[in-house]
mmCIF file of C-alpha atoms in Angstrom:
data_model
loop_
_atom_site.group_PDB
_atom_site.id
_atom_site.type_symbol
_atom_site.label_atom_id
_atom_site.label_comp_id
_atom_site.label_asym_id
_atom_site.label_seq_id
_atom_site.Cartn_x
_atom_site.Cartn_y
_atom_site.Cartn_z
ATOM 1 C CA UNK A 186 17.608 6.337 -1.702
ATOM 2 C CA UNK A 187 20.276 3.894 -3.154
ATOM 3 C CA UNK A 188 19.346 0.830 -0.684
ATOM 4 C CA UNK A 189 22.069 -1.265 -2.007
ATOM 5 C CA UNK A 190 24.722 1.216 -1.283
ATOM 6 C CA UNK A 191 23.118 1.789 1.955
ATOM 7 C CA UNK A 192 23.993 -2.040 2.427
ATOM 8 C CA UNK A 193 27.478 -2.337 1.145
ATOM 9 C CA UNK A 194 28.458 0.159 3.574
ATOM 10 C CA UNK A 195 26.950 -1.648 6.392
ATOM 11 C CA UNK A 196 28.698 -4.614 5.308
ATOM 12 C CA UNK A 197 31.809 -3.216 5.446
ATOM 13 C CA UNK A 198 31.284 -1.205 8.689
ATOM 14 C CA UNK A 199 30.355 -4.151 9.936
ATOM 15 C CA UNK A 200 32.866 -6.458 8.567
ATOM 16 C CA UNK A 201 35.654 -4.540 9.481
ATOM 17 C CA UNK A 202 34.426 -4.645 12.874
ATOM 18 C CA UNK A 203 33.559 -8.345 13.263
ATOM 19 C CA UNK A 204 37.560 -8.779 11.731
ATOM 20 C CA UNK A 205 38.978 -6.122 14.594
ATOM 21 C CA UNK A 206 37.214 -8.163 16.722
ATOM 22 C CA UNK A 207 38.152 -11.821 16.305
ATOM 23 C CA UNK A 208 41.971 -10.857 15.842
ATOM 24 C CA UNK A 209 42.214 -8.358 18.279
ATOM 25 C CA UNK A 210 39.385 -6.808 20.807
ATOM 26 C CA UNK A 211 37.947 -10.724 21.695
ATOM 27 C CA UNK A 212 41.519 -11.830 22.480
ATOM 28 C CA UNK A 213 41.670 -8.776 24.751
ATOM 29 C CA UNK A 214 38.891 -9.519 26.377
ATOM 30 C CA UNK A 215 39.636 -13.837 27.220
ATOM 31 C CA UNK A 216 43.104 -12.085 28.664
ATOM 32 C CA UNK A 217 41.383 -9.458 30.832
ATOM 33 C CA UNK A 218 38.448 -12.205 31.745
ATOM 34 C CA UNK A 219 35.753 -10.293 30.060
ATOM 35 C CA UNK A 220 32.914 -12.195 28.019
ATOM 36 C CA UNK A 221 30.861 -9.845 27.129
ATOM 37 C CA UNK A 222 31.556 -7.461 23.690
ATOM 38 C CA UNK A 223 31.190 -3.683 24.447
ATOM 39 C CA UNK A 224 27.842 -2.057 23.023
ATOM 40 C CA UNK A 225 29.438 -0.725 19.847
ATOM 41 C CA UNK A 226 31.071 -3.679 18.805
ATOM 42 C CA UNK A 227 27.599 -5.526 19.932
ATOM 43 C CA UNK A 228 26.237 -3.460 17.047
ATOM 44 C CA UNK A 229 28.378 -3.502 14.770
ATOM 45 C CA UNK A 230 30.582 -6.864 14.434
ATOM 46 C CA UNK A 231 27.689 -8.956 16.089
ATOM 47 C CA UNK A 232 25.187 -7.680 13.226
ATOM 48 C CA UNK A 233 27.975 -8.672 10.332
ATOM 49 C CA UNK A 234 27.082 -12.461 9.447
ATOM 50 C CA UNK A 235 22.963 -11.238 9.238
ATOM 51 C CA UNK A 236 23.513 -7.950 7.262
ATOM 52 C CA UNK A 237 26.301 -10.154 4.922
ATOM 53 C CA UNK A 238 23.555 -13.285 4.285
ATOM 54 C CA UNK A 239 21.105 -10.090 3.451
ATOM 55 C CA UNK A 240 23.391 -8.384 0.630
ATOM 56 C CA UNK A 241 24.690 -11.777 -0.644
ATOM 57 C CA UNK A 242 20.952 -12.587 -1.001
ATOM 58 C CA UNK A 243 19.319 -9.761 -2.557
ATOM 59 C CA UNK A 244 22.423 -8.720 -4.757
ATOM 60 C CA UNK A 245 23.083 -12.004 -6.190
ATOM 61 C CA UNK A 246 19.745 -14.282 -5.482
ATOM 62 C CA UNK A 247 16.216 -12.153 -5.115
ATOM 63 C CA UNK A 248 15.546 -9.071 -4.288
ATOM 64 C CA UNK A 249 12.117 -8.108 -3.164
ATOM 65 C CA UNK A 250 9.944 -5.042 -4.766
ATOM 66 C CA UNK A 251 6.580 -3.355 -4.427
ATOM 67 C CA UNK A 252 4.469 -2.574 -7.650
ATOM 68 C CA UNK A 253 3.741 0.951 -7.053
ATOM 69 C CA UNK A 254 1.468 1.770 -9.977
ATOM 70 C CA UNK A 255 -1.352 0.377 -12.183
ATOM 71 C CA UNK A 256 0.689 -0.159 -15.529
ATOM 72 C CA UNK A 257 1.582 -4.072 -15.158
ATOM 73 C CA UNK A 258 -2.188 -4.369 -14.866
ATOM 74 C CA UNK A 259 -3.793 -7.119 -15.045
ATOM 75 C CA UNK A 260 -0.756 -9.277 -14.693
ATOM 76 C CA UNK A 261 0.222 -7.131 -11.847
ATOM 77 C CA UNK A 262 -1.590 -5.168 -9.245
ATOM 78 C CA UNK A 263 -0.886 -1.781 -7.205
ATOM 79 C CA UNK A 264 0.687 -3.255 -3.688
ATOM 80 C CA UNK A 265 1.862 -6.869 -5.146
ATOM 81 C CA UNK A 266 5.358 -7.282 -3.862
ATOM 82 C CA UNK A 267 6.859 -9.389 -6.055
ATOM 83 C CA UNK A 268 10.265 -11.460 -6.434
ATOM 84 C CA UNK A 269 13.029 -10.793 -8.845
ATOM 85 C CA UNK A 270 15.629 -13.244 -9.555
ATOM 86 C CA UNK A 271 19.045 -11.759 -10.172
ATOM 87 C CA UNK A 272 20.873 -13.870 -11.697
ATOM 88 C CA UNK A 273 19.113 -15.364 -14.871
ATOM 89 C CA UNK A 274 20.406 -12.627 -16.869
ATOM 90 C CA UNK A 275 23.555 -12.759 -15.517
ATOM 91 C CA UNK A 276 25.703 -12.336 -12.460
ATOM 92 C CA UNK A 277 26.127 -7.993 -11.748
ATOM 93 C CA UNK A 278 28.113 -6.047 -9.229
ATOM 94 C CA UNK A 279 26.538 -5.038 -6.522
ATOM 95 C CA UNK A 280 25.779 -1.108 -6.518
ATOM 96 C CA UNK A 281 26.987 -0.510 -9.841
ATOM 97 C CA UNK A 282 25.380 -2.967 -11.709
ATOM 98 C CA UNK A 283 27.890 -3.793 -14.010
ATOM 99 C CA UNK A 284 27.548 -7.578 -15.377
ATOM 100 C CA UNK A 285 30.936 -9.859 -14.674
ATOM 101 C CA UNK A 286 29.127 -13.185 -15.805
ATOM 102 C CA UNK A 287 26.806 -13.598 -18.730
ATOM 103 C CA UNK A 288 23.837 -16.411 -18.104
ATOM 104 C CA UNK A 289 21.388 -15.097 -20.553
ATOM 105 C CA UNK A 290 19.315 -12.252 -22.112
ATOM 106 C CA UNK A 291 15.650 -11.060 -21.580
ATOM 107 C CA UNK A 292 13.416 -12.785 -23.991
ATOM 108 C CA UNK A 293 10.222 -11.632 -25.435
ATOM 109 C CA UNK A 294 7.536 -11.667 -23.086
ATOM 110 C CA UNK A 295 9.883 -11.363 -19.845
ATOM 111 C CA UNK A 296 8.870 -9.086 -16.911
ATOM 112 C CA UNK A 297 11.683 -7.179 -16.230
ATOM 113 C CA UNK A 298 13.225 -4.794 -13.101
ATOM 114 C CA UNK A 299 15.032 -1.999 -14.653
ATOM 115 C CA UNK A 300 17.004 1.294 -13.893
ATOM 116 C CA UNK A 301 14.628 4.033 -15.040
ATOM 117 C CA UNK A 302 17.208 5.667 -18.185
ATOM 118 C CA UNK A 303 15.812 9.189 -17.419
ATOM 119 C CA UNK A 304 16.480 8.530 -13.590
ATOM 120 C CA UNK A 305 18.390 5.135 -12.745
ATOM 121 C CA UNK A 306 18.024 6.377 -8.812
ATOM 122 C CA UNK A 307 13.910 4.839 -9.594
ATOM 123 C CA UNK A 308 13.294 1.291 -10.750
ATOM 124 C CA UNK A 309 10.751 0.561 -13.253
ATOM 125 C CA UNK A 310 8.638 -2.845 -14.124
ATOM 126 C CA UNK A 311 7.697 -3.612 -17.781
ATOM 127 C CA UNK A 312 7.249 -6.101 -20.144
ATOM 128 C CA UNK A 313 10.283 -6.466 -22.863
ATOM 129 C CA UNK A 314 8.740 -7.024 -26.572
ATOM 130 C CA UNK A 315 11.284 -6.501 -28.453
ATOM 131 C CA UNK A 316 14.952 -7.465 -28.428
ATOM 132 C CA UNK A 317 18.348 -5.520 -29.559
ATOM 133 C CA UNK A 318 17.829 -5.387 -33.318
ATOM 134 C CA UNK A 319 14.128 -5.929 -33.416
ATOM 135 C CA UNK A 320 11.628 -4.331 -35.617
ATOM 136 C CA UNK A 321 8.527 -3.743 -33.762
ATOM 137 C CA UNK A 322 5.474 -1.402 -34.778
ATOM 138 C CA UNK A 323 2.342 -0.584 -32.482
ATOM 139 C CA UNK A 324 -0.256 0.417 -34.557
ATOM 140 C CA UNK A 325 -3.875 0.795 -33.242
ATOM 141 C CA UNK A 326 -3.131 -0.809 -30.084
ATOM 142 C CA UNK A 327 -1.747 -4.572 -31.953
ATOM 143 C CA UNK A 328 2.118 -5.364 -31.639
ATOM 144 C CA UNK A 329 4.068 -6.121 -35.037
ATOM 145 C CA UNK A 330 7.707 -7.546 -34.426
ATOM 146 C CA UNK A 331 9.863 -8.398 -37.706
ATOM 147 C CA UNK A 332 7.039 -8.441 -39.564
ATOM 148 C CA UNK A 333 4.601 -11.017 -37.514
ATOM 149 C CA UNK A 334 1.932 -9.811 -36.068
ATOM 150 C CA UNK A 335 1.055 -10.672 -32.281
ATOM 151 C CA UNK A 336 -2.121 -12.768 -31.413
ATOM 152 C CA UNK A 337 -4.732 -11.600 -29.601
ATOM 153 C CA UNK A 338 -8.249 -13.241 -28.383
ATOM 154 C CA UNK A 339 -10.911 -11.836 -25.588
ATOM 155 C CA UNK A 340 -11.998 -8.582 -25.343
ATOM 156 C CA UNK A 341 -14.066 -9.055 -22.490
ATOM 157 C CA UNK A 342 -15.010 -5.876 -20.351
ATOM 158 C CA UNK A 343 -12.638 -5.215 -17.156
ATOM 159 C CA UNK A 344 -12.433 -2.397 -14.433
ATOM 160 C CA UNK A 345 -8.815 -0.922 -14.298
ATOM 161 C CA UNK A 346 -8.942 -0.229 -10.163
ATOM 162 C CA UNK A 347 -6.034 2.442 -10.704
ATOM 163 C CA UNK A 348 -8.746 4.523 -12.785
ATOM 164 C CA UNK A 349 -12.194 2.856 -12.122
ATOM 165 C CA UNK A 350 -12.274 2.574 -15.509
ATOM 166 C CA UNK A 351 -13.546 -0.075 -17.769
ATOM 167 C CA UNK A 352 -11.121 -1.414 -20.360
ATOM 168 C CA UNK A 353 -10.815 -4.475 -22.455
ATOM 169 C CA UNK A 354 -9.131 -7.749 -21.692
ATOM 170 C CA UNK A 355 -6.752 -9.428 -24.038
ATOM 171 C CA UNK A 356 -4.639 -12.792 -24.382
ATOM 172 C CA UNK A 357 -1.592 -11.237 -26.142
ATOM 173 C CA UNK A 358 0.799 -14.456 -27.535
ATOM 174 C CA UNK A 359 3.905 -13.987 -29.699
ATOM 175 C CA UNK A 360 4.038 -16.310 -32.750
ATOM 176 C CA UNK A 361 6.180 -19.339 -31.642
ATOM 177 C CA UNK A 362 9.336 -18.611 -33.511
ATOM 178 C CA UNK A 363 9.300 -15.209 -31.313
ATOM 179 C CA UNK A 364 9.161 -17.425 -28.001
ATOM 180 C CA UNK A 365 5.399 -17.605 -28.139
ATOM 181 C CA UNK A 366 5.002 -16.130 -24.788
ATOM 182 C CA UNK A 367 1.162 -15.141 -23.951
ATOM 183 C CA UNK A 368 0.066 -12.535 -21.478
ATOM 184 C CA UNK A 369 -2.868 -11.078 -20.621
ATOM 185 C CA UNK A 370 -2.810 -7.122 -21.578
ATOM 186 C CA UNK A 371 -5.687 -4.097 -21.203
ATOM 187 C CA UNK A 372 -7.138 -1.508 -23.841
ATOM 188 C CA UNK A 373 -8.619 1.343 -23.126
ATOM 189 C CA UNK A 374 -11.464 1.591 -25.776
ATOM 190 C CA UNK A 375 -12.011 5.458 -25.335
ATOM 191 C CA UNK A 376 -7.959 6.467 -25.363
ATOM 192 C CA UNK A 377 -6.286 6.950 -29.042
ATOM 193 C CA UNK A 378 -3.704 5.072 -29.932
ATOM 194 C CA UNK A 379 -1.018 7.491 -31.104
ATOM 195 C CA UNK A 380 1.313 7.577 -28.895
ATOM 196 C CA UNK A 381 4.290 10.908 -29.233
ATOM 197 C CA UNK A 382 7.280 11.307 -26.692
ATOM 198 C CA UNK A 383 7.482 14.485 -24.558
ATOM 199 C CA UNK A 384 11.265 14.673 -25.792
ATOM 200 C CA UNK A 385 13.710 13.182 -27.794
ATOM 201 C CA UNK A 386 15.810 10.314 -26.188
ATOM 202 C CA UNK A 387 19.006 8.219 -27.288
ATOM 203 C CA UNK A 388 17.862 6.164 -30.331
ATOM 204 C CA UNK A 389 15.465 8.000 -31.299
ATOM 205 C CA UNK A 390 15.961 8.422 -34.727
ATOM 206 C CA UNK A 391 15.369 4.943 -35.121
ATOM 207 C CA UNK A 392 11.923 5.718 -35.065
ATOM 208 C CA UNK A 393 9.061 6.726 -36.725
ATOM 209 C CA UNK A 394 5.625 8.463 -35.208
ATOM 210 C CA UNK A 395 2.411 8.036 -36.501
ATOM 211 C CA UNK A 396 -1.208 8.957 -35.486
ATOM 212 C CA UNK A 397 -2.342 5.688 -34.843
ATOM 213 C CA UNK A 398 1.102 4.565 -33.578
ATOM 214 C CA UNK A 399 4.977 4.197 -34.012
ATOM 215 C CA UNK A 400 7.575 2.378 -35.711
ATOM 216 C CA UNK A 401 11.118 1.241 -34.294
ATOM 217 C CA UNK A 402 14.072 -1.064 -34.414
ATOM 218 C CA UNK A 403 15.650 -1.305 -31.220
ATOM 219 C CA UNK A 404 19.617 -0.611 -31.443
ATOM 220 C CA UNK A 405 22.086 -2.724 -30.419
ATOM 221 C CA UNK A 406 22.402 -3.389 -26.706
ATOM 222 C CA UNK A 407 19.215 -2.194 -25.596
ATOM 223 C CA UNK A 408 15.449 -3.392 -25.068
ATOM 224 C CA UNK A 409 11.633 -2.221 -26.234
ATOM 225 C CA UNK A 410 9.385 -2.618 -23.136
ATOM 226 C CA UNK A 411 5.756 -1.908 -22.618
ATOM 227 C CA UNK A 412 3.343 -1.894 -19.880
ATOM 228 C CA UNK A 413 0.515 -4.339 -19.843
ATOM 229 C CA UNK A 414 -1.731 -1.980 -18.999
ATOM 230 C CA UNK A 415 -1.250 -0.447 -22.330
ATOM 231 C CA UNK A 416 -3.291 2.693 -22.281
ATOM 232 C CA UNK A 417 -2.067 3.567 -19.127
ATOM 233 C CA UNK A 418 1.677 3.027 -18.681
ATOM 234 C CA UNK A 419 4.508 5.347 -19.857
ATOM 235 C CA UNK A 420 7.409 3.102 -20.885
ATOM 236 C CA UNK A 421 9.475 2.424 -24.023
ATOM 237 C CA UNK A 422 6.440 4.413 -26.404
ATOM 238 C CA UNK A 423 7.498 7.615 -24.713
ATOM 239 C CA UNK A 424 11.000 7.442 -22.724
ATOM 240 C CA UNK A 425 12.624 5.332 -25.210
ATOM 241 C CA UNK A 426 14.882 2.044 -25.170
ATOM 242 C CA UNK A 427 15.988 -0.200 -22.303
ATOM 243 C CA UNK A 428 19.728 -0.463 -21.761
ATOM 244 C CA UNK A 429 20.751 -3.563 -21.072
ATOM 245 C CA UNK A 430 23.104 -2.210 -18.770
ATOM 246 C CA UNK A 431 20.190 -1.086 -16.488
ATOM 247 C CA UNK A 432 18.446 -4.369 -16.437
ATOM 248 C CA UNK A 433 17.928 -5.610 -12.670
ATOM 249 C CA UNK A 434 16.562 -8.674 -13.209
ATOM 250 C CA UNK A 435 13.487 -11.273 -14.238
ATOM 251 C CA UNK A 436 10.560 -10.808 -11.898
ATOM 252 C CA UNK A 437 8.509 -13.943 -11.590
ATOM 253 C CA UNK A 438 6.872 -14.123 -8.054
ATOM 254 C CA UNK A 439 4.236 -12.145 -6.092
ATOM 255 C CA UNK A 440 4.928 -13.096 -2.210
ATOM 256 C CA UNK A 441 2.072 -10.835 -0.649
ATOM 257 C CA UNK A 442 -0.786 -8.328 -1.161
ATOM 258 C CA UNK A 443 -1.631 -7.294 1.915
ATOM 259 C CA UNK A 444 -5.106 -6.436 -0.185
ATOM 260 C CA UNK A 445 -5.745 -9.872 -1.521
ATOM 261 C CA UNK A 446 -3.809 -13.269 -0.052
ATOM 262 C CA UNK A 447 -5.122 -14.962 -3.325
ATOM 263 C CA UNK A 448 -2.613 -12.983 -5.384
ATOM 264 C CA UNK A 449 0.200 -14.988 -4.129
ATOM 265 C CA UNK A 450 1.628 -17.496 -6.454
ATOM 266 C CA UNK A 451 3.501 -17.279 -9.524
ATOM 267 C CA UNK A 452 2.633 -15.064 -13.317
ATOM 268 C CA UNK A 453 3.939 -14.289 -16.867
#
């Protein structure tokens, strides 16, 4: 279900309605001594300034979302419901997404929204590693990008809820000149680490499969993300690259888990 189309037309159902009404149905009614609106325009025109503040809000401001799976883990958890802000990227049309005014490009390390590329009806969550012209390698479960390799520290043991399995816990940081973001990330000790896509997808030729893991350099215009979770999260290792077209926005906030009040608060 598009939600945001659902909301433009509301808005202008509504609008059109709340404009028939001040210029021509309220006059009526002060003439013929009437106060009160008539049931449809009650429900239409008098829900137009609320459903308007809504759109404005979540198309141009924040949107809210629920984390639906276990592959943000452990930066994110199943039934977090985060923020997104939607304009640090950039300023997009509502419904089509198309971006009118540039602010600014994912970074390394961001958390991103995103249109799905196999499906942009779904919205994925994933962390962007690499950037439009990037080199990055995964190879036995450590990141490579341009030639410097990520940092990583811990290990300890940690129970991935999705699963009820026990992985290990890692501080993942990008080397300073990269934006030396750091992130907390899980491996699955008893998975491999080749990774091999069910089907081609656009760009791939720009990369290169191997049994302990892959090889690519992002193309122009488009994004390598990853799930934290890393042995558990199908993302840019198997669907392919990000357009930057489809990006929704920078998520930054968990409001609520009805599971666990202590989640609330900000993350990276």
């Amino acid at each position: 279900m598009n939600f945001a189309l659902i909301l433009f037309i509301l808005v202008v159902v509504s609008g059109v309605a709340w404009i028939a009404d001040r210029y021509y149905f309220a006059p009526q009614r002060r003439m013929a001594g009437v106060d009160r609106m008539p049931l449809w325009l009650e429900y239409t025109a008098g829900f137009f300034p609320v459903i308007c503040a809504v759109f404005i809000l979540r198309s141009f401001i924040v949107e809210p979302f629920k984390i639906p799976s276990g592959s943000m883990i452990p930066t994110l958890q199943i039934g977090d419901f985060i923020l997104v802000n939607k304009f640090t990227y950039g300023i997009r049309l509502p419904v089509i997404n198309q971006k009118v005014v540039d602010l600014g490009s994912p970074k390394r390390g961001d958390v991103v929204v995103f249109r799905y590329p196999r499906d942009e009806s779904i919205d994925y969550i994933k962390r962007i590693v690499a950037l439009p012209g990037d080199t990055i390698t995964y190879q036995d479960k450590r990141l490579t990008v341009n030639g410097q390799p990520l940092q990583y520290s811990g290990g300890e043991a940690y129970l991935d809820p999705e699963n009820m399995r026990y992985a290990k816990r890692f501080s993942e940081s990008f080397p300073v000149d990269l934006g030396g973001n750091k992130h907390e990330i899980l491996n699955d000790p008893d998975r491999p680490a080749g990774m091999f896509p069910a089907e081609r997808f656009p760009g791939f030729e720009n990369c290169q499969y191997q049994n302990a893991g892959l090889t690519c350099t992002v193309p122009t215009g488009h994004y390598f993300a990853m799930g934290d979770n890393r042995d558990n999260s199908a993302d840019s290792r198997y669907w392919g690259f990000v357009p930057d077209k489809n990006i929704v926005g920078k998520a930054f906030f968990v409001w609520l888990n009805l599971g666990n009040l202590g989640r609330i608060g900000g993350f990276e």
